[in-house]
XYZ file of C-alpha atoms in Angstrom:
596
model
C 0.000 0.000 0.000
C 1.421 3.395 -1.057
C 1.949 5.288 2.160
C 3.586 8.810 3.195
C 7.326 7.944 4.617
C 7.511 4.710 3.029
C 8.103 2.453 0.374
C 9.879 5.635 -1.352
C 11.469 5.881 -5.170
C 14.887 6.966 -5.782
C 14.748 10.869 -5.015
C 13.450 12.555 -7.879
C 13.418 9.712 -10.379
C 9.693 10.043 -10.738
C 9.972 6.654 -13.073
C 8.936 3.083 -13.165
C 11.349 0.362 -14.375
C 11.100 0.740 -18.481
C 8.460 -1.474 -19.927
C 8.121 -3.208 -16.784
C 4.430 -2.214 -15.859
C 5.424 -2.765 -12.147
C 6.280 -0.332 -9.956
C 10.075 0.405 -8.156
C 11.539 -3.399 -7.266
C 11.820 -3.143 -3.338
C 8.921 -0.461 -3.306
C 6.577 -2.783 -1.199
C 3.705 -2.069 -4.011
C 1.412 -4.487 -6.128
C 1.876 -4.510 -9.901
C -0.916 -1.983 -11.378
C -4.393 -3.656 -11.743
C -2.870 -7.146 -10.500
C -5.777 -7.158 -7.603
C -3.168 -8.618 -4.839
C -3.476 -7.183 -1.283
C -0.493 -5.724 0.075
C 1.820 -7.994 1.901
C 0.285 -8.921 5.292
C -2.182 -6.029 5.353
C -5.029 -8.153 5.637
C -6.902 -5.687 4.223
C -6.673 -3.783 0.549
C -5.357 -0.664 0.577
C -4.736 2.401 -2.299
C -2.475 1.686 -5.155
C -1.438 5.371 -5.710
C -1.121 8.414 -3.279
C -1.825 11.632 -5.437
C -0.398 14.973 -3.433
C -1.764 18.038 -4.428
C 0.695 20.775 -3.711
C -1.338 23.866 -3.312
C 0.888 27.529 -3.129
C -2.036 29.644 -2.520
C -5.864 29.736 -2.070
C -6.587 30.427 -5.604
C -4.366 27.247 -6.670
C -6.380 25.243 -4.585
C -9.558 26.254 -6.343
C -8.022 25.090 -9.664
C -6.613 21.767 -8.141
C -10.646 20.992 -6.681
C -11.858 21.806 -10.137
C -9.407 18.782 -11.339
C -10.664 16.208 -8.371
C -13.675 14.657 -10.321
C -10.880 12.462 -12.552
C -10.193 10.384 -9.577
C -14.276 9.975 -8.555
C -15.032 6.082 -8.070
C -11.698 4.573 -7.663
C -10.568 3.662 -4.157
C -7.345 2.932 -5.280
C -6.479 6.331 -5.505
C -6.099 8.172 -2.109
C -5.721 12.123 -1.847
C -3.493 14.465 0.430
C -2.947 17.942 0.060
C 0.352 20.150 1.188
C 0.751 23.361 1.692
C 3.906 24.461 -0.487
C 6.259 27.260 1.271
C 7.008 30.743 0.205
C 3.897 32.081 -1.182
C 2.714 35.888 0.182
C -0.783 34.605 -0.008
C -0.506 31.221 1.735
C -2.367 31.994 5.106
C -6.400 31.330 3.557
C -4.817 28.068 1.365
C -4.665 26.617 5.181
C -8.127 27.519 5.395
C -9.490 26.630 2.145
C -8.205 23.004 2.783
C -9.610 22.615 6.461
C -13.049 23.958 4.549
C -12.746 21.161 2.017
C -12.605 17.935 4.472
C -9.376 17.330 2.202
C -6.665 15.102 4.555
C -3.719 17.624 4.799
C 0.134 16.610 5.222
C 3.019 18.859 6.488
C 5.368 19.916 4.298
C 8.355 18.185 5.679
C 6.141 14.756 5.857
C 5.124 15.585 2.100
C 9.016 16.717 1.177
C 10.445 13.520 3.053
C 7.712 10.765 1.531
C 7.212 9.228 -1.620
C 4.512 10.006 -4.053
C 2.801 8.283 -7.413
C 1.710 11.676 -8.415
C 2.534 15.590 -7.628
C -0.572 17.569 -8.913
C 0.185 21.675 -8.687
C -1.615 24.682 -10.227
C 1.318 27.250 -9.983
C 5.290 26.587 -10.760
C 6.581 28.606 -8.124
C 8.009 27.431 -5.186
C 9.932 24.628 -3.628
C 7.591 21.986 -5.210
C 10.057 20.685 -7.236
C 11.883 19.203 -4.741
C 8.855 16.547 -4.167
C 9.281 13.122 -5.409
C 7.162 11.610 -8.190
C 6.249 12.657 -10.917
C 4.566 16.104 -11.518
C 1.758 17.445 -13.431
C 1.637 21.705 -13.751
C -2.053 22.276 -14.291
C -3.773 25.418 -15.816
C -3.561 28.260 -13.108
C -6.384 30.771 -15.145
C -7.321 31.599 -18.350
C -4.648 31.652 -20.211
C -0.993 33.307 -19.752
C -2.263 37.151 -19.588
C -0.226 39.216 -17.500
C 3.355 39.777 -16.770
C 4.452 40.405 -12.907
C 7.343 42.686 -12.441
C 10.448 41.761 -10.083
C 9.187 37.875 -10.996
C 11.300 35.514 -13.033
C 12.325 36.767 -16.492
C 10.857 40.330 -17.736
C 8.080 40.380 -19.606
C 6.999 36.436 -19.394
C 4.139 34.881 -17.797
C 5.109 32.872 -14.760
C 3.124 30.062 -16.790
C 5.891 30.178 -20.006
C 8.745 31.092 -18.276
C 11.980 28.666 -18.476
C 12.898 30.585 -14.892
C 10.269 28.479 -13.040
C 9.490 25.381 -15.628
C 13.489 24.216 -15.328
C 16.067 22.655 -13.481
C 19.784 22.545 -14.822
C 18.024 23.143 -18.147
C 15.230 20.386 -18.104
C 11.733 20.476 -16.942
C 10.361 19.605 -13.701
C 7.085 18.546 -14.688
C 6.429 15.052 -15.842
C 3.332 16.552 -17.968
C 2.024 20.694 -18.029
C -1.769 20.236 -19.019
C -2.715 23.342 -21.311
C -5.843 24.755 -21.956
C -5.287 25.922 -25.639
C -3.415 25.032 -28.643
C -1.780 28.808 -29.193
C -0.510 28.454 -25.407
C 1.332 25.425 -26.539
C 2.578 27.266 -29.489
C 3.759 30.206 -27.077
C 5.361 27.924 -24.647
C 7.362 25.845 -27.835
C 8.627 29.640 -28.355
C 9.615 30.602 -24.515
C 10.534 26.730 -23.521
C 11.202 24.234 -25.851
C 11.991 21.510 -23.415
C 8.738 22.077 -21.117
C 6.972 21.965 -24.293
C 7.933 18.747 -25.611
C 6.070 17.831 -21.902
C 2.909 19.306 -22.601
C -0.354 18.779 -23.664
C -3.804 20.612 -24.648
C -6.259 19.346 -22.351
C -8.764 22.402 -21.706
C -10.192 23.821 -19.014
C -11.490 21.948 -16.134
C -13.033 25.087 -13.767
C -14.650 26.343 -17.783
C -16.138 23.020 -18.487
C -17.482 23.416 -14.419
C -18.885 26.642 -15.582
C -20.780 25.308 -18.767
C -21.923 21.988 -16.935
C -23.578 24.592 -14.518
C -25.426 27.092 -17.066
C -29.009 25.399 -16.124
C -28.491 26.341 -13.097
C -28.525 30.016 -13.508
C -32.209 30.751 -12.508
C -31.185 28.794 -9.169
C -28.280 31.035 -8.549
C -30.465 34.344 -9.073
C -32.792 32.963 -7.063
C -30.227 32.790 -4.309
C -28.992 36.344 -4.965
C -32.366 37.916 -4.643
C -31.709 39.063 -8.208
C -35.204 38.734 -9.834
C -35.515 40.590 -13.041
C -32.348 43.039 -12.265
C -29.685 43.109 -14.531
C -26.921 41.838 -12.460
C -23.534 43.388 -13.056
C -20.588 41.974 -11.633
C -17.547 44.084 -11.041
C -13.937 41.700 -11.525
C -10.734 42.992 -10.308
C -7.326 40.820 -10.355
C -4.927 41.372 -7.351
C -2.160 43.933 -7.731
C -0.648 47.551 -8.146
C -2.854 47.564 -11.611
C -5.968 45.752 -10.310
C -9.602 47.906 -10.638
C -9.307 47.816 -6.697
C -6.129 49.153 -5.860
C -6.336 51.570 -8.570
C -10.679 52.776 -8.668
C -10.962 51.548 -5.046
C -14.175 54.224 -5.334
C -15.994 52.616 -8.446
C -18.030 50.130 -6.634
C -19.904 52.083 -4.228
C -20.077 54.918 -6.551
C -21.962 52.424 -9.107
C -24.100 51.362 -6.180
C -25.043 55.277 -5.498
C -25.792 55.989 -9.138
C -27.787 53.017 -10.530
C -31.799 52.706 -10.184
C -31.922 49.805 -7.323
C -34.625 47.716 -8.813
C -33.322 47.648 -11.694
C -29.483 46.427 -11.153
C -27.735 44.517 -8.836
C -24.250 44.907 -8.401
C -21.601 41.887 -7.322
C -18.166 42.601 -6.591
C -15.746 39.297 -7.567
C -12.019 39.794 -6.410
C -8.953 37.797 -6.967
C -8.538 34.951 -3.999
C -5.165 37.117 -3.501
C -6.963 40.287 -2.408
C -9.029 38.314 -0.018
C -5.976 36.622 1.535
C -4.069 39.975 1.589
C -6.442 41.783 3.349
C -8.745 39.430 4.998
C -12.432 39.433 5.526
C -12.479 41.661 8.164
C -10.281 44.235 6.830
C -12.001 43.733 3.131
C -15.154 44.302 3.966
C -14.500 47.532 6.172
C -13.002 48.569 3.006
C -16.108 48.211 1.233
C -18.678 48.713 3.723
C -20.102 51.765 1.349
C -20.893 49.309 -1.364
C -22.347 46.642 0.736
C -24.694 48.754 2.584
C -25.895 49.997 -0.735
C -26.583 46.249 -1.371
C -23.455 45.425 -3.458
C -22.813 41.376 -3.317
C -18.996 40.352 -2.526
C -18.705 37.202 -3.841
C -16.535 34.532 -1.740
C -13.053 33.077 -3.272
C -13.939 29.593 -3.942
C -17.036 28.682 -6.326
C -19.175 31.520 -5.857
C -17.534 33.888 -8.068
C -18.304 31.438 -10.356
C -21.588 31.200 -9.999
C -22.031 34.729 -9.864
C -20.522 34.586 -13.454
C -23.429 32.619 -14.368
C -26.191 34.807 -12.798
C -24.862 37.594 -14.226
C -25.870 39.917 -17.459
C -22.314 41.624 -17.706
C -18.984 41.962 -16.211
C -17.022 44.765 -15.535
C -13.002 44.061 -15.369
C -9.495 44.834 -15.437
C -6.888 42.904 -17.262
C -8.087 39.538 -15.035
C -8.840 36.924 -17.108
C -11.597 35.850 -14.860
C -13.385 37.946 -17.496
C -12.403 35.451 -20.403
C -14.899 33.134 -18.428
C -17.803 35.413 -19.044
C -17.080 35.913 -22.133
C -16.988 32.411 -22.997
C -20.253 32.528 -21.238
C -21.138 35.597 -23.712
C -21.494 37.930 -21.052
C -21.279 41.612 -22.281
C -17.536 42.742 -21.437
C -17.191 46.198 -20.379
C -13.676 47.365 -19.444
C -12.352 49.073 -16.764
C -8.581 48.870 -16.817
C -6.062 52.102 -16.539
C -3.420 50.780 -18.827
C -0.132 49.710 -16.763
C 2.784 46.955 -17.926
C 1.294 43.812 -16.806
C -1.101 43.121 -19.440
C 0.998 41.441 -22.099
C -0.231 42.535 -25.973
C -1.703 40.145 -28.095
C -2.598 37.791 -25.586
C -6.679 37.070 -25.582
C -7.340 39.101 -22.443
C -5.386 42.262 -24.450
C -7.734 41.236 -27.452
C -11.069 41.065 -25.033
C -10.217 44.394 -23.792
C -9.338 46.137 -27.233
C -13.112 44.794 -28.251
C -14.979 46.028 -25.175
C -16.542 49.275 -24.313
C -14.855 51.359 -21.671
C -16.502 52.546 -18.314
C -14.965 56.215 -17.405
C -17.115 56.747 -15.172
C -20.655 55.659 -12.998
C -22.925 58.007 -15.242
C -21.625 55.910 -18.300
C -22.498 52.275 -17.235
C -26.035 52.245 -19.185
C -24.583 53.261 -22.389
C -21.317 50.832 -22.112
C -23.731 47.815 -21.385
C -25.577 48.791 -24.790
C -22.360 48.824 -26.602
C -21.367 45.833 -25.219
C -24.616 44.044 -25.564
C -24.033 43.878 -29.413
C -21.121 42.834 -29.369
C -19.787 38.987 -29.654
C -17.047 38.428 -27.194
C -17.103 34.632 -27.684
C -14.314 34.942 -30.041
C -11.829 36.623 -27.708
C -12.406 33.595 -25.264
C -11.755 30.942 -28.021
C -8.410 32.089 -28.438
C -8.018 30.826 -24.717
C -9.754 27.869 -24.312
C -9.842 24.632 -26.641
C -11.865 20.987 -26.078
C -14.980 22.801 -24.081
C -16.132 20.181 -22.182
C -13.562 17.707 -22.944
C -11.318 18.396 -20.231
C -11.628 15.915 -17.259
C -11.675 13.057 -20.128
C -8.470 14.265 -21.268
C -6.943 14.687 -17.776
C -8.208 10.742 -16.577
C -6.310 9.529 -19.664
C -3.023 11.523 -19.148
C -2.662 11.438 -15.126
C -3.591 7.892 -15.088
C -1.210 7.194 -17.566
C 1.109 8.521 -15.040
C 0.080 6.147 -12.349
C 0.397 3.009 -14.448
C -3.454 2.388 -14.060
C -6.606 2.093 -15.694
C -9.334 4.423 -14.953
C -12.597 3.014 -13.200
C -15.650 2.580 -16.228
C -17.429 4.889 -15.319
C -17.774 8.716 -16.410
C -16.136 11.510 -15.319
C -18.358 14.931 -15.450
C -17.560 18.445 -13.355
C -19.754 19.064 -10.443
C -21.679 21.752 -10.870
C -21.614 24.767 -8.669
C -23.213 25.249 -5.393
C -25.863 28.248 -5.389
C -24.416 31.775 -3.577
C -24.868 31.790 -0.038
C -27.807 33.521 0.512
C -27.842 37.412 1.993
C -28.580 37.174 5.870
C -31.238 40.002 5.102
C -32.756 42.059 1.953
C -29.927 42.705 0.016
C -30.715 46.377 -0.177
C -29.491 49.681 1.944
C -31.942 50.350 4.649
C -32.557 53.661 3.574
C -33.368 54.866 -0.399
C -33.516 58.084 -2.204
C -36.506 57.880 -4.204
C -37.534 59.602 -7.119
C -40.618 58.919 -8.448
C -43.124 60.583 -11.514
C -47.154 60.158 -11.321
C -48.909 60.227 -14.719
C -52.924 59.870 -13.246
C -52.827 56.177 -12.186
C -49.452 55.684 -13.744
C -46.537 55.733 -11.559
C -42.679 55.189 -11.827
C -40.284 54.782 -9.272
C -36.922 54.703 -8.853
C -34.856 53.893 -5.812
C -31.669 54.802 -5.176
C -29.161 54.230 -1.616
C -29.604 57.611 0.743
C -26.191 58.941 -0.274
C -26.677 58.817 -4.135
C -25.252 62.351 -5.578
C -28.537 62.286 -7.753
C -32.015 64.556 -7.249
C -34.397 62.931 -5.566
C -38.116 63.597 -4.496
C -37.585 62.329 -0.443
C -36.330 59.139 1.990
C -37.760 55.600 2.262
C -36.340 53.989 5.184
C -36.861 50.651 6.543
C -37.613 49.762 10.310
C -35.476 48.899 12.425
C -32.999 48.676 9.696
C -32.118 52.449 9.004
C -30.593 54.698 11.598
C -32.131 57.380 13.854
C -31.028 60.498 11.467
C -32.529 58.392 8.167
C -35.467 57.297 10.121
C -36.570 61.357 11.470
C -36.021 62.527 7.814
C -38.157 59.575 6.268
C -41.312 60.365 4.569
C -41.776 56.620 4.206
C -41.213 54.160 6.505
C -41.741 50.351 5.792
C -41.508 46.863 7.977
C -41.209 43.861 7.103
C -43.476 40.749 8.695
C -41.397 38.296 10.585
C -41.520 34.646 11.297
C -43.493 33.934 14.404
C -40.678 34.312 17.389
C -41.380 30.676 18.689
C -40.930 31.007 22.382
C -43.307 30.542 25.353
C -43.604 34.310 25.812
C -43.976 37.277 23.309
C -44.866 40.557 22.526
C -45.483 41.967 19.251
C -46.924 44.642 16.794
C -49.909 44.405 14.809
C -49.894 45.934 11.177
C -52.445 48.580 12.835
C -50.842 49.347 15.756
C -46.940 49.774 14.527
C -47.700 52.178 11.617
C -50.353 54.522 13.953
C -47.400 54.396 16.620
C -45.038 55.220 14.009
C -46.913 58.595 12.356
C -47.348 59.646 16.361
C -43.335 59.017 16.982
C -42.421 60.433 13.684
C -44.075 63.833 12.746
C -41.983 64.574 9.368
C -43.159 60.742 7.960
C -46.067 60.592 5.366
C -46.332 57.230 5.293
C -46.003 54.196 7.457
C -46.349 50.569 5.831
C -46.472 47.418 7.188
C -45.402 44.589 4.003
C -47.294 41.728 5.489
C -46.551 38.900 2.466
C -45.235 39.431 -0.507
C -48.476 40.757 -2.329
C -49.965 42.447 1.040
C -49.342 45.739 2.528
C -51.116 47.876 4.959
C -50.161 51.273 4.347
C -51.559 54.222 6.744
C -51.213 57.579 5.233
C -50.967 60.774 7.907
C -54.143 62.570 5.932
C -55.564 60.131 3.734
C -56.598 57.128 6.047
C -55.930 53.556 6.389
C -55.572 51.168 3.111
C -54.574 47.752 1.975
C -52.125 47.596 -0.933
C -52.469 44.165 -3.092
C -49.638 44.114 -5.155
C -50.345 41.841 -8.217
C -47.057 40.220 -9.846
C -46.168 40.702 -13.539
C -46.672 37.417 -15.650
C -45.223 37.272 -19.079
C -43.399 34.011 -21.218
C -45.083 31.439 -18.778
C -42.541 33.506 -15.678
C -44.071 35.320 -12.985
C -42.540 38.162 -11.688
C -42.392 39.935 -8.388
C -41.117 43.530 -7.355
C -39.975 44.541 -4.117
C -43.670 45.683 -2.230
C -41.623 48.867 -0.558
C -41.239 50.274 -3.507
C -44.927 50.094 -4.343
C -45.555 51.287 -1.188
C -43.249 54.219 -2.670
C -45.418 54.272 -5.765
C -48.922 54.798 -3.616
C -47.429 57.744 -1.387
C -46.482 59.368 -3.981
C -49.837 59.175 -5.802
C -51.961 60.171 -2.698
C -49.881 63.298 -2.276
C -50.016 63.914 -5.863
C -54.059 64.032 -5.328
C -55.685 67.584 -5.302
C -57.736 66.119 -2.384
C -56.024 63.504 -0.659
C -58.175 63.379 2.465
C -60.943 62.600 0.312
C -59.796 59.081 -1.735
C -62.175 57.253 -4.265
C -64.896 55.764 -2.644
C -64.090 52.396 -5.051
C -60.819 50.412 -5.355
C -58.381 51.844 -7.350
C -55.822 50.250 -9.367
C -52.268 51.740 -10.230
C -49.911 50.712 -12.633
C -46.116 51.200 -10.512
C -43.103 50.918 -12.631
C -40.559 49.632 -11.025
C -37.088 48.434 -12.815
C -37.128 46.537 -15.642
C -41.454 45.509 -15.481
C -44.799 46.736 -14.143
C -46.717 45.772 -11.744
C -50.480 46.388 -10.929
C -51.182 47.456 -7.324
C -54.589 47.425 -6.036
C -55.429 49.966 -3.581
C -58.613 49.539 -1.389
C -59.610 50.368 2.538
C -58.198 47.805 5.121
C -60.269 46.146 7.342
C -59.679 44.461 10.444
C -57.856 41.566 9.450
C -55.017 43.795 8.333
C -54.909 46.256 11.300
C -54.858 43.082 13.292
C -51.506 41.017 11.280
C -48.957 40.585 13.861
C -45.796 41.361 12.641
């Protein structure tokens, strides 16, 4: 039975005996496939151990993506090691303890034998670990150039500095993800070359097994009908963070909040630099205004799904959208790390630039009619062909056969969902009454834009929002579920809250979805049935605050407001990207009486 600290190769050999089939004479292992049990076991044990040497958090995200080639065969046992040196090592240790994956010490993984050395970066002492290694894709291609790393001007990924050793490669096999990237690396390092291989992309072919999931992962995000724009930024002095550290919560302040969502999706490197604490104290002005931050591993994937368009730097995260044919929009300052004529240089040649918030509408119309699929098929070949491709070559490696059985990428999990509405507490709202007819828009409290006056949401908003409100909402909660409690009716919160609050207009209580009691200071007491939008067999819900909006607005727009229509009236409240039909009619008792 392959084991850590035993039954070792000759250091660095990484081969079996030629032609042989059999493993290392001595080794204490069973000939591949023979079906013997180790010597005195008594039991069977695994005929390979496969190490994955992870450098960083974002390497271990690539090496998961590869796990699925091993799915079925207990032969094959797994052990991950954390590989010295790396500035952004500190969440890899916490990436692996959140995967269940068995982890090994460096000096146990640098002092044992292995059947396989599986690594998504060349950098670093991983060299030094017996058995044969396999260098597998890192991103989307070889993009950007690092200064005061390895040779000038070369990606870390085609660089002889980190793919040899006393002039010959280190790697037993470097898995590529395109043909040009083989032709690049032929031209930079011959001899690493005449090692590799075009495979694919595993984490793409993840992302395209997961596309009918998408309404899922909306339906995580709260996202609805919004257009859902997600904001990439690579790690680094030329990264959309370091250098418009200000564009996401100015996006968040100037875009119509029922009709766009934003997401924020960062490099794993930013959030290991700064941590989660630090990070999101950083952008604490975009997530109050409802901005997503997508987390390292998976989600930002998934979020690349949901989305309608991406706005990026020179990351080639946004070569996976636009494989996805996303609308690209870019958003990068020009620097010396983007190399020319590389697919992300071509993607962001093609694609509309963002200057500035005000500009975001137009740019997504531009880059709506565009097709970006093009830029990404210069960086990835064999869609959906890569975990196929990998089986055959790593086995290969480990003198087996490969279990019968298939080998697909597991899709993504859905985003976590928000802990509450992901909204700000507090909105600027602007709205426009045309007789029954009324538009809305919401925007967060501190948007630079005119506005008409403050929504706020109880308890949610702070004191200073809530005195200046003239509209305050709460939501119904779950039943509390204890022996003893105390709570509001719909009735008597909103009277309570016109007595506490002499500047608010309005106080609503959103009792379901569709159901609203709304008491207005001078117009009386009503219940607001919000119908949803149905169109192409979907049904469609908007957020019942901002009809509550809608309605105060059109009972102070009234010439006699203390005097409504004796009838129900209907409104038609546009809000983002639909209508919606809102019935407005006198509450009765069992609406006073809801207990929030």
């Amino acid at each position: 039975m392959t084991s850590f600290g035993s039954g070792q190769r000759a250091a660095g050999s990484g081969q079996r005996a030629a032609g042989s089939g059999q493993r290392a004479a001595g080794s204490g292992q069973r000939a591949a496939g023979s079906g013997q049990r180790a010597a005195g076991s008594g039991q069977r044990g695994p005929e390979a151990c496969v190490l994955f040497a992870v450098r960083s958090a974002g390497a271990l995200h690539r090496l998961l993506d590869v796990i699925p080639v091993f799915d079925g065969d207990e032969r094959v046992v797994s052990r991950f090691t954390l590989v010295p040196g790396s500035d952004f090592d500190v969440d890899a240790l916490a990436a692996l303890d959140r995967s269940g994956a068995r982890f090994v010490t460096w000096d146990d993984a640098r002092s044992s034998a292995h059947d396989l050395v599986l690594t998504a970066s060349p950098k670093g002492a991983i060299r030094v670990l017996s058995g044969p290694h396999v260098l597998l894709p890192h991103g989307a291609g070889f993009n950007k150039a690092l200064p005061d790393e390895g040779s000038p001007r070369l990606p870390s990924g085609l660089d002889p500095h980190y793919l040899l050793v006393d002039g010959r490669p280190w790697a037993a096999l470097h898995a590529l993800a395109h043909g040009d990237q083989l032709d690049r690396l032929a031209e930079h390092c011959p001899p690493a070359a005449a090692r590799a291989t075009v495979v694919g992309d595993p984490t793409l072919d993840r992302l395209l097994a997961s596309l009918p999931h998408r309404d899922d992962y909306r339906a995580a995000l709260g996202t609805g009908e919004r257009r859902l724009v997600v904001l990439t930024s690579t790690w680094g002095r030329e990264s959309l963070l370091e250098r418009r550290p200000e564009l996401p919560a100015a996006l968040a302040r100037a875009l119509p909040h029922d009709a766009y969502q934003l997401a924020l999706v960062l490099h794993p490197n930013e959030h290991s630099r700064l941590g989660s604490y630090d990070l999101t104290r950083h952008l604490a002005p975009a997530l109050r205004a409802g901005t997503v931050l997508a987390g390292p591993h998976e989600e930002w994937a998934a979020l690349l799904i949901a989305c309608d368009a991406v706005v990026t730097d020179h990351g080639s995260t946004a070569l996976y959208a636009a494989a996805l044919g996303r609308p690209v929009i870019g958003a990068y300052d020009g620097g010396h790390e983007l190399i020319p004529g590389t697919p992300m240089a071509a993607l962001l040649e093609r694609a509309p630039r963002l200057t500035d918030p005000a500009g975001l509408e137009a740019a997504l119309r531009e880059a709506s009619a565009q097709e970006v699929r093009k830029c990404a098929d210069a960086a990835f070949d064999l869609p959906g062909e890569s975990l196929p491709r990998l089986r055959d070559a790593l086995y290969r490696l480990l003198d087996l056969r490969p279990r019968p059985v298939p080998v697909r990428p597991r899709p993504l999990p859905a985003p976590r969902r928000p802990a509450a509405p992901n909204g700000p507490a507090a909105y600027a709202v602007r709205t426009r009454v045309t007789g029954r007819r009324v538009a809305v828009e919401r925007f967060p409290a501190d948007t630079p834009l005119p506005i008409h006056y403050l929504a706020v949401e109880s308890p949610h908003a702070g004191p200073r929002e809530t005195q200046s409100a003239a509209v305050l909402w709460r939501r119904s909660r779950p039943a509390a579920g204890t022996p003893h409690s105390s709570t509001w009716t719909a009735g008597g919160w909103t009277a309570r809250m016109l007595d506490d609050l002499p500047y608010c207009g309005t106080a609503a209580a959103i009792l379901t979805p569709e159901r609203c009691l709304l008491r207005h200071r001078t117009a009386g007491t009503f219940r607001v049935h919000v119908e949803p939008h149905r169109a192409d067999g979907r049904v469609m819900r908007a957020d019942p605050a901002a009809v509550v909006s809608a309605v105060h607005a059109w009972l102070a727009s009234r010439p006699e407001p203390a005097a409504p229509d004796p009838v129900p009236v209907t409104l038609v409240c546009d809000v983002g990207t639909f209508s919606v039909r809102a019935v407005v009619t006198r509450a009765d008792d069992s609406d006073r009486d809801h207990e929030l």
